[in-house]
Short mmCIF file of C-alpha atoms and ligand atoms in Angstrom, two decimals:
data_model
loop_
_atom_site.label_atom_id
_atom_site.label_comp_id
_atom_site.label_asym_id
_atom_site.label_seq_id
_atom_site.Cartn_x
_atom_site.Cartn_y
_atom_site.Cartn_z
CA UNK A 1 98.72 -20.99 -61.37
CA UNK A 2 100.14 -19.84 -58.04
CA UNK A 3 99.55 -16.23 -56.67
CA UNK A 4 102.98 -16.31 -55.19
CA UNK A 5 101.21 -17.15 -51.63
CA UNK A 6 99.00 -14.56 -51.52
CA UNK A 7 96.02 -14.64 -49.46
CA UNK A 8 92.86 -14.30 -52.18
CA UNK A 9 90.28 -12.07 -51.47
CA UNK A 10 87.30 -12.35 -52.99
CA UNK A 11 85.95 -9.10 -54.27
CA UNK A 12 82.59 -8.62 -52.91
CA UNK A 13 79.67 -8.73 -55.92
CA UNK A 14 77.13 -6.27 -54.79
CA UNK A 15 76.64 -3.90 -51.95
CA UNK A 16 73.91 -1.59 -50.62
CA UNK A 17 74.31 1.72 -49.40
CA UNK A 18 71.20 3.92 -47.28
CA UNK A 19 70.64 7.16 -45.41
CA UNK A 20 69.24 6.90 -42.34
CA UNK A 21 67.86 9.65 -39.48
CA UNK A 22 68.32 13.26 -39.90
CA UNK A 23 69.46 13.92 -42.73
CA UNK A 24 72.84 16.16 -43.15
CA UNK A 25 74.57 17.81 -46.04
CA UNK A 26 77.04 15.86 -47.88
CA UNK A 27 75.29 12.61 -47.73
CA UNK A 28 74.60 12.82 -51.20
CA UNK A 29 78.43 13.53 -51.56
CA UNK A 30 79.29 10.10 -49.68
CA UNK A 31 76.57 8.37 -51.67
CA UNK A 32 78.22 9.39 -54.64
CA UNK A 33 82.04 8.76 -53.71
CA UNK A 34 80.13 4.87 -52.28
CA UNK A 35 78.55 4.63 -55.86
CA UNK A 36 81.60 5.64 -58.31
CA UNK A 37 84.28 3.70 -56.04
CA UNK A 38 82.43 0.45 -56.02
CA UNK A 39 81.33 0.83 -59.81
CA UNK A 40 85.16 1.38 -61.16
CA UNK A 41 85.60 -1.97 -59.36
CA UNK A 42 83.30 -3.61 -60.87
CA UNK A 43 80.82 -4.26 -57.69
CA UNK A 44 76.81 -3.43 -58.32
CA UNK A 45 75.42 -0.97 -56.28
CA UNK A 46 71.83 -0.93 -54.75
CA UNK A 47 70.51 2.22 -53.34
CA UNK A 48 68.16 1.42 -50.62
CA UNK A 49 65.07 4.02 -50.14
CA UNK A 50 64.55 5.55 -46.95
CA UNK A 51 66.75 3.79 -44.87
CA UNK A 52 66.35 0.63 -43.22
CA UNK A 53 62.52 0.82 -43.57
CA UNK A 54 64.24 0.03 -48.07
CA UNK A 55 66.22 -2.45 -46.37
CA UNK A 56 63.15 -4.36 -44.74
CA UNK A 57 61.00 -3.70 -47.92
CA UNK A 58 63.28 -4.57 -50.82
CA UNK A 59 63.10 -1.07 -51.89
CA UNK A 60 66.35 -1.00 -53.71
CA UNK A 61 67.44 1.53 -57.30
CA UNK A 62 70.36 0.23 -58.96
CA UNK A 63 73.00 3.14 -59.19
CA UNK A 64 75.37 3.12 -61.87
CA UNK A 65 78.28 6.09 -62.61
CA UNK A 66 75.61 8.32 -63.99
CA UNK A 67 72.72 7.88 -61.86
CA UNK A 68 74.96 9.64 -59.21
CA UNK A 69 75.45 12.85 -61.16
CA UNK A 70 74.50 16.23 -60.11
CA UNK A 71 74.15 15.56 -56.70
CA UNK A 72 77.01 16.42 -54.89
CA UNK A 73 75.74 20.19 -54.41
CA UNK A 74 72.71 19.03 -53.03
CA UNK A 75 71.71 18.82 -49.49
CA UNK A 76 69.02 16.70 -48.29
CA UNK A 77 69.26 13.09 -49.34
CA UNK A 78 68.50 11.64 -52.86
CA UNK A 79 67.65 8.10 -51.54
CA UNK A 80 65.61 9.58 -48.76
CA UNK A 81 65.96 8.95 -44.91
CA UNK A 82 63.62 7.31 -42.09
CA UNK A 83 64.04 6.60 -38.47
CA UNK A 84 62.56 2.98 -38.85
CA UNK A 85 60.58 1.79 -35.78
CA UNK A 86 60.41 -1.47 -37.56
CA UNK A 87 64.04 -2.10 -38.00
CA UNK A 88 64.24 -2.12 -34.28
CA UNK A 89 61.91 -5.12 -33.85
CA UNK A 90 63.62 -8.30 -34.01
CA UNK A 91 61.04 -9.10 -36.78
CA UNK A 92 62.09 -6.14 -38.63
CA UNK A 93 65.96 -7.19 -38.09
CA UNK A 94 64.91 -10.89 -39.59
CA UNK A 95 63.38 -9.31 -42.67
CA UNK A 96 66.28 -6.98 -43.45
CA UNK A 97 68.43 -10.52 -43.20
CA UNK A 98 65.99 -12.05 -45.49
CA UNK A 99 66.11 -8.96 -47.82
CA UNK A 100 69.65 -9.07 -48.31
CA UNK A 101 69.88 -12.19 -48.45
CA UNK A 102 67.87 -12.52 -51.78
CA UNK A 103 69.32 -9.74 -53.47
CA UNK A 104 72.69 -11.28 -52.75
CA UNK A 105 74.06 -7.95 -50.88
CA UNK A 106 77.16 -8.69 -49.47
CA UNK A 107 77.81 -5.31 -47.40
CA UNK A 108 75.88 -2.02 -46.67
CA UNK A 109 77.21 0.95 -46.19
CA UNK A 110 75.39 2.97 -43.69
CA UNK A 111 75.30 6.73 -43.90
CA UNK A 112 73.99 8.21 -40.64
CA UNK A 113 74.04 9.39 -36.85
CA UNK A 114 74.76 6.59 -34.01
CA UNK A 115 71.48 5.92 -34.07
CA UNK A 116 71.62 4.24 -37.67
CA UNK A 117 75.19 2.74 -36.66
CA UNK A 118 73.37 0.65 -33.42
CA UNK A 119 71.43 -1.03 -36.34
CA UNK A 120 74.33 -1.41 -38.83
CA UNK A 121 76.18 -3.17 -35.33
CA UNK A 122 73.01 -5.42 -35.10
CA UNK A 123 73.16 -6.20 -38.78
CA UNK A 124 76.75 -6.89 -38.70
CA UNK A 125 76.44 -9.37 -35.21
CA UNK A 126 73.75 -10.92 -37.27
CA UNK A 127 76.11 -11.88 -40.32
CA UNK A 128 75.86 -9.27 -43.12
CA UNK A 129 78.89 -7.07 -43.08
CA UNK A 130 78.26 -3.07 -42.81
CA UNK A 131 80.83 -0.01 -42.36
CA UNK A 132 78.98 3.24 -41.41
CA UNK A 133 79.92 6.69 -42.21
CA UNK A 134 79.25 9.24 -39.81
CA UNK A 135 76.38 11.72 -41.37
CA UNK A 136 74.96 14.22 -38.87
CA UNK A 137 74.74 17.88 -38.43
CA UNK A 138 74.99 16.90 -34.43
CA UNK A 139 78.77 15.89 -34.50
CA UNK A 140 77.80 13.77 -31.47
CA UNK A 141 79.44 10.22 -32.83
CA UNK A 142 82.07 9.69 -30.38
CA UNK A 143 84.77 8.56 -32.32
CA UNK A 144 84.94 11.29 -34.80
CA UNK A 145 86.41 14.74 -34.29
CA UNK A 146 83.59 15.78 -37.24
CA UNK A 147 80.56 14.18 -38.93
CA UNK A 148 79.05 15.04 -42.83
CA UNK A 149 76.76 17.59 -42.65
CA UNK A 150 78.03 19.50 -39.59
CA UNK A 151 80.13 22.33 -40.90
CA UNK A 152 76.91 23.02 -43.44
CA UNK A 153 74.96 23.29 -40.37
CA UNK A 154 77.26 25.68 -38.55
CA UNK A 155 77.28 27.60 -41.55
CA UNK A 156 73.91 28.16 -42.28
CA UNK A 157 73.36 28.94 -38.40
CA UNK A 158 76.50 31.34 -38.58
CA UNK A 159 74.57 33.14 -41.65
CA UNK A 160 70.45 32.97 -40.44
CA UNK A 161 72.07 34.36 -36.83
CA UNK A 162 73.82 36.99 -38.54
CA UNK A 163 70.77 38.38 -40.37
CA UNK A 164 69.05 38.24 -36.87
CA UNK A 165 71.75 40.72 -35.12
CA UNK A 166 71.38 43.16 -37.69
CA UNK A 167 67.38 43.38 -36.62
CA UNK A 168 68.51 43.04 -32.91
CA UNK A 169 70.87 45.20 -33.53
CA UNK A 170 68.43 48.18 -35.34
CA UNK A 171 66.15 47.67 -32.05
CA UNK A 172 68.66 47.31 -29.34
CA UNK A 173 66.96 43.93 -28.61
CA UNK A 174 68.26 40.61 -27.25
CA UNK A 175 67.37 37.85 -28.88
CA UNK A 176 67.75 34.13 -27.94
CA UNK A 177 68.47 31.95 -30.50
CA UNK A 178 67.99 28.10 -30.13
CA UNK A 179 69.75 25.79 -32.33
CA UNK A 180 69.71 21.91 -32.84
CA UNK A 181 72.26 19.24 -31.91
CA UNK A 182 70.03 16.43 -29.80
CA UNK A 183 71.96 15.90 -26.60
CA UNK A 184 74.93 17.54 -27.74
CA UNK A 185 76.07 21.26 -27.94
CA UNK A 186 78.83 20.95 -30.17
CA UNK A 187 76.59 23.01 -33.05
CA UNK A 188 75.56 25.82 -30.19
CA UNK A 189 78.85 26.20 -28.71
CA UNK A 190 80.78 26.56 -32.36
CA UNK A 191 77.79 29.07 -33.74
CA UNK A 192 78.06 30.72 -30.44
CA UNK A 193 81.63 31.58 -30.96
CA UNK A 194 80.85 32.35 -34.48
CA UNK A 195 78.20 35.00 -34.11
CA UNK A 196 79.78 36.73 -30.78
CA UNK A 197 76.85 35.57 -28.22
CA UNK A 198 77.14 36.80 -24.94
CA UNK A 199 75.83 33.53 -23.34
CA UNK A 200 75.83 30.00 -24.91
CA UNK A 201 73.84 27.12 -23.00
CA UNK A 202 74.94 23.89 -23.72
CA UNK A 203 74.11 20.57 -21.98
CA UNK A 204 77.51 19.58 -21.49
CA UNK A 205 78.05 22.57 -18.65
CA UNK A 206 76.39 24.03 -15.90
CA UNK A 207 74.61 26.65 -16.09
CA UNK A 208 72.86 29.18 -14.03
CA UNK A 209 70.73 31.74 -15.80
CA UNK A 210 71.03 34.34 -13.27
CA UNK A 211 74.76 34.75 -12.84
CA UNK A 212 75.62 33.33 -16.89
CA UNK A 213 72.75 34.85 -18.70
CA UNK A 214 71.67 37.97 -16.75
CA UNK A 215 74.48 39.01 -14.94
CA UNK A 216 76.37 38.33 -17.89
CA UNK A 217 74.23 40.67 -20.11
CA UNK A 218 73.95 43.89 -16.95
CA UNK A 219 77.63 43.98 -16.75
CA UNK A 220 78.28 44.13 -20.61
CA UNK A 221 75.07 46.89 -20.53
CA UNK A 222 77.54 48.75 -18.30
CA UNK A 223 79.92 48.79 -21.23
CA UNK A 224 77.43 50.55 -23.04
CA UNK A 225 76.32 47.43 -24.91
CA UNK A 226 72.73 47.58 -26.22
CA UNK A 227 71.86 44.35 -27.94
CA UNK A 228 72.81 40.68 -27.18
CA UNK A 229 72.60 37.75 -28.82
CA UNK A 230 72.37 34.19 -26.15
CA UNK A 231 72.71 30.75 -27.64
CA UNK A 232 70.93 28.27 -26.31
CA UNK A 233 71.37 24.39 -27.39
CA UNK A 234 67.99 22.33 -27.78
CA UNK A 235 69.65 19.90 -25.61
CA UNK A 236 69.22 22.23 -22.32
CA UNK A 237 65.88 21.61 -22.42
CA UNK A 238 64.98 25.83 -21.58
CA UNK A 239 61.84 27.39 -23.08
CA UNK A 240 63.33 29.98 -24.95
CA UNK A 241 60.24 32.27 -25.34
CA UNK A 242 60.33 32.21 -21.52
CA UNK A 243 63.62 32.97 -21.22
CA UNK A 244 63.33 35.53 -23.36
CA UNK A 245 60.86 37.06 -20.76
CA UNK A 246 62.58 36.59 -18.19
CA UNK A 247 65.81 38.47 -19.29
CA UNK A 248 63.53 41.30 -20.65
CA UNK A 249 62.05 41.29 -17.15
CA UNK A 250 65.34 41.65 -15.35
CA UNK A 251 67.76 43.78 -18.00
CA UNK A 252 65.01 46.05 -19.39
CA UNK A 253 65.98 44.93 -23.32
CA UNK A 254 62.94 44.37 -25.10
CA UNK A 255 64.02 40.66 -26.06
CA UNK A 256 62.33 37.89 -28.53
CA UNK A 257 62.90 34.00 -29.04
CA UNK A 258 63.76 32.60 -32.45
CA UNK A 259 63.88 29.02 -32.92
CA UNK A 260 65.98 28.07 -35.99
CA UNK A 261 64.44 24.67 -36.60
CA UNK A 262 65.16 22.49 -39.85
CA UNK A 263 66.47 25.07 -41.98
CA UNK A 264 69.67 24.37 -40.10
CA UNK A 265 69.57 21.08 -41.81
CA UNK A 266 68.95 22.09 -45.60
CA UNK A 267 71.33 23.71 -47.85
CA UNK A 268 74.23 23.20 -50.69
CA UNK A 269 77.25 21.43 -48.53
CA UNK A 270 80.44 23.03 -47.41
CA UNK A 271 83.37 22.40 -49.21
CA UNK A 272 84.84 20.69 -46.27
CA UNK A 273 81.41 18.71 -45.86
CA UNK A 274 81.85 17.94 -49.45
CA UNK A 275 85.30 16.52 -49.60
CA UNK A 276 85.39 14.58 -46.39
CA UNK A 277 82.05 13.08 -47.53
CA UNK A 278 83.48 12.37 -50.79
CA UNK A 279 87.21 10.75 -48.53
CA UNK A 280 84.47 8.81 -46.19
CA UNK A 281 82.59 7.05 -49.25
CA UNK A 282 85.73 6.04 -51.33
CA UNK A 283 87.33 4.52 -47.68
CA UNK A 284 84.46 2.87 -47.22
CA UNK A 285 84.65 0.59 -50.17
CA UNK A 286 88.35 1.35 -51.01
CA UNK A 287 89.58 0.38 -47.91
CA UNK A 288 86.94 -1.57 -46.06
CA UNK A 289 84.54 -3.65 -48.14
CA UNK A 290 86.69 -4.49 -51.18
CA UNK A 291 88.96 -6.37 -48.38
CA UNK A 292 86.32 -8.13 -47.35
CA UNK A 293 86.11 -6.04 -44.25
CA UNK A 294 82.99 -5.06 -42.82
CA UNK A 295 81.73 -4.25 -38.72
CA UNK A 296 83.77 -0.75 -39.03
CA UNK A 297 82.57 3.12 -38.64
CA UNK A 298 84.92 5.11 -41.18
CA UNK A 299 85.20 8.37 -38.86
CA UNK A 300 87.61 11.36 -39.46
CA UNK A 301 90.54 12.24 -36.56
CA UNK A 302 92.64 14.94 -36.90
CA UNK A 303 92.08 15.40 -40.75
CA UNK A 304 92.72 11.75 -41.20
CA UNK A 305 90.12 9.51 -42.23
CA UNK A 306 90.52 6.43 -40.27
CA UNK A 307 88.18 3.80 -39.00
CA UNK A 308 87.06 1.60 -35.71
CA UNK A 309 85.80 -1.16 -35.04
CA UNK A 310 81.85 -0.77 -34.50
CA UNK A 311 81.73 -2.46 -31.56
CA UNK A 312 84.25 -0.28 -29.68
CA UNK A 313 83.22 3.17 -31.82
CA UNK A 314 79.39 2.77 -30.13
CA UNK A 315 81.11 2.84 -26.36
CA UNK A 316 83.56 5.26 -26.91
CA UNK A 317 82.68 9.15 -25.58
CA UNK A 318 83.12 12.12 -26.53
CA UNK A 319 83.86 15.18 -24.14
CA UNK A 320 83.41 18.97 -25.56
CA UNK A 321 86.14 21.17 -25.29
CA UNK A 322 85.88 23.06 -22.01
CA UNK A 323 88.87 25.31 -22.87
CA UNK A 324 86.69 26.73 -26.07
CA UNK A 325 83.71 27.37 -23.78
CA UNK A 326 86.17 29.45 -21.68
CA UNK A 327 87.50 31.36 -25.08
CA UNK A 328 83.73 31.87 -25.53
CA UNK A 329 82.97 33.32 -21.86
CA UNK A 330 86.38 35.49 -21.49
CA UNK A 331 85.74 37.29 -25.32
CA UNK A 332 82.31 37.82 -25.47
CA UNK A 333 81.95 40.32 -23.11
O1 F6P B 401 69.97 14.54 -35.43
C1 F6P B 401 69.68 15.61 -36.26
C2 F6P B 401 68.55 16.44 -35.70
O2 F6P B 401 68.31 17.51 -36.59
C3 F6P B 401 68.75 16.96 -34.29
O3 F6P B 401 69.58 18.07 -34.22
C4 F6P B 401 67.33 17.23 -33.86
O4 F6P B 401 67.21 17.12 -32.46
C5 F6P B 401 66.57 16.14 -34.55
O5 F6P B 401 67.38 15.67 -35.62
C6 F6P B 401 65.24 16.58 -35.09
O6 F6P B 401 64.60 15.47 -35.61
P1 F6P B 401 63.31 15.50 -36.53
O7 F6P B 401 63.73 15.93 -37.90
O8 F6P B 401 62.80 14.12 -36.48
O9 F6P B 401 62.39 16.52 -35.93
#
């Protein structure tokens, strides 16, 4: 019978899909979205455990409609994330192959920061077809205006900072906050804005901690402004108990450090975590692996879910947006 001269594409059988680094909120969303997409159409699912180390190891779940219930609320990751030294051994590459090869996976989705999409590109040069989705409460994959997990994050730093300022508030106090985001200071910058800090260090920009920190803080004091909040990205690499010294040394305002740390990462996801996790996950096997196309990153631009290939995503950049910093510096004063 003729298919009216129609290219056939052959639906693939089974896939895989795995977390892998930091986990973000929302993962469990994409999972989800991965899992019900692929099962309506017939394909078998594997869930890999704890990222590629699973993938190396064979250590695979079979997820089905139901097994993905109850878990879109949930933060953390239900198949459990690694940062897999081995994987990045040319022996642990081979055995990955070798894995897949056996169970007969035919694509992997790969939920995770660009450090998990350099090994789904390696994978993907090396024959077995992968599409990653950009999970990572960083939002440092170049090629996406947003990743899962990120507006959680901001969130939850928006709320713990909040509950700070009323203490620094009740002791006219500064206190300097340091928040997460790797290299990046897309998370300090955003919180920053959110909470009304008077300084915000990120590594994108120069700094100077006399004339943007302390000067910063005397001539709001000479507003009559008692307590301060300063930002300070992890990526700036500053102590920020000896910052917090050093401002109390030169303003007078009894100040104290507080280091957010992995509660930044935990939590119940955002809606909008939720739904573009949920948009991410059905694109990937919607539009990507049920055409037998593989070697992408799904990423999201300008409320569009789109994707690249992953080749080109991995050497694209990303700038921050210097005209927000300036918003920042001209309000909070
Ligand atoms: O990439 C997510 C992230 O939370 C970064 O913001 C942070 O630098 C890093 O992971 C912390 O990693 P770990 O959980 O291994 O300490």
């Amino acid at each position: 019978m003729s298919n009216g001269g129609k290219a056939m594409v052959i639906i693939m059988k089974t896939i895989a899909v795995l977390t892998s680094g930091g986990d973000a909120p929302g993962m469990n969303a994409a999972v989800r979205a991965v899992v019900r997409t692929a099962c309506v159409n017939d394909i078998k699912v594997l869930g890999v455990v704890r990222g590629y180390n699973g993938l190396i190891n064979g250590d695979f779940v079979e997820l089905d409609l139901r097994s993905v219930s109850d878990i879109i609320h949930r933060g953390g990751t239900k198949l459990y994330s690694a940062r897999s030294a081995e994987f990045a051994t040319e022996e642990g590459m081979r055995k990955a192959i070798r894995t897949c090869k056996e169970y007969g996976i035919e694509g992997v989705v790969v939920i995770g920061g660009d450090g998990s999409f350099r090994g789904a590109r390696d994978l993907s040069e090396r024959g077995i077809p992968c599409v990653g989705i950009p999970g990572t409460i960083d939002n440092d994959i170049a090629c996406c205006d947003y990743t899962i997990g990120y507006d959680t994050c901001l969130n939850t730093i928006m709320d713990c900072v909040d509950r700070v300022r009323d203490t620094t508030e009740s002791h006219d106090r500064c206190t300097v906050v340091e928040v997460m985001g790797r290299r990046a200071g897309y998370l300090a910058l955003n919180a920053g804005i959110a909470v009304g800090a008077t300084s915000i260090l990120i590594p994108e920009i120069d700094f100077d901690i006399q004339k943007d920190v302390i000067e910063r803080m005397q001539r709001t004091q000479r507003t009559d402004k008692k307590h301060f909040l300063v930002v300070v990205a992890e990526g700036v690499g500053v102590d920020v108990t000896e910052l917090a010294k050093e401002i109390q040394a030169q303003t007078g305002v009894e100040s104290r450090a507080c280091i957010l740390g992995h509660i930044q990462r935990g939590g119940s996801p955002t809606v909008q975590d939720r739904v573009m996790a949920t948009r991410m996950g059905h694109y990937a096997v919607k539009e990507l692996l049920m055409k037998n196309i593989g070697n992408r990153v799904v990423a999201a631009k300008k409320g569009d879910v789109v994707d690249y290939d992953i080749f080109e995503a991995l050497n694209m950049e990303k700038h921050i947006d210097e005209e927000l910093y300036q918003v920042a510096l001209d309000v909070s004063i």
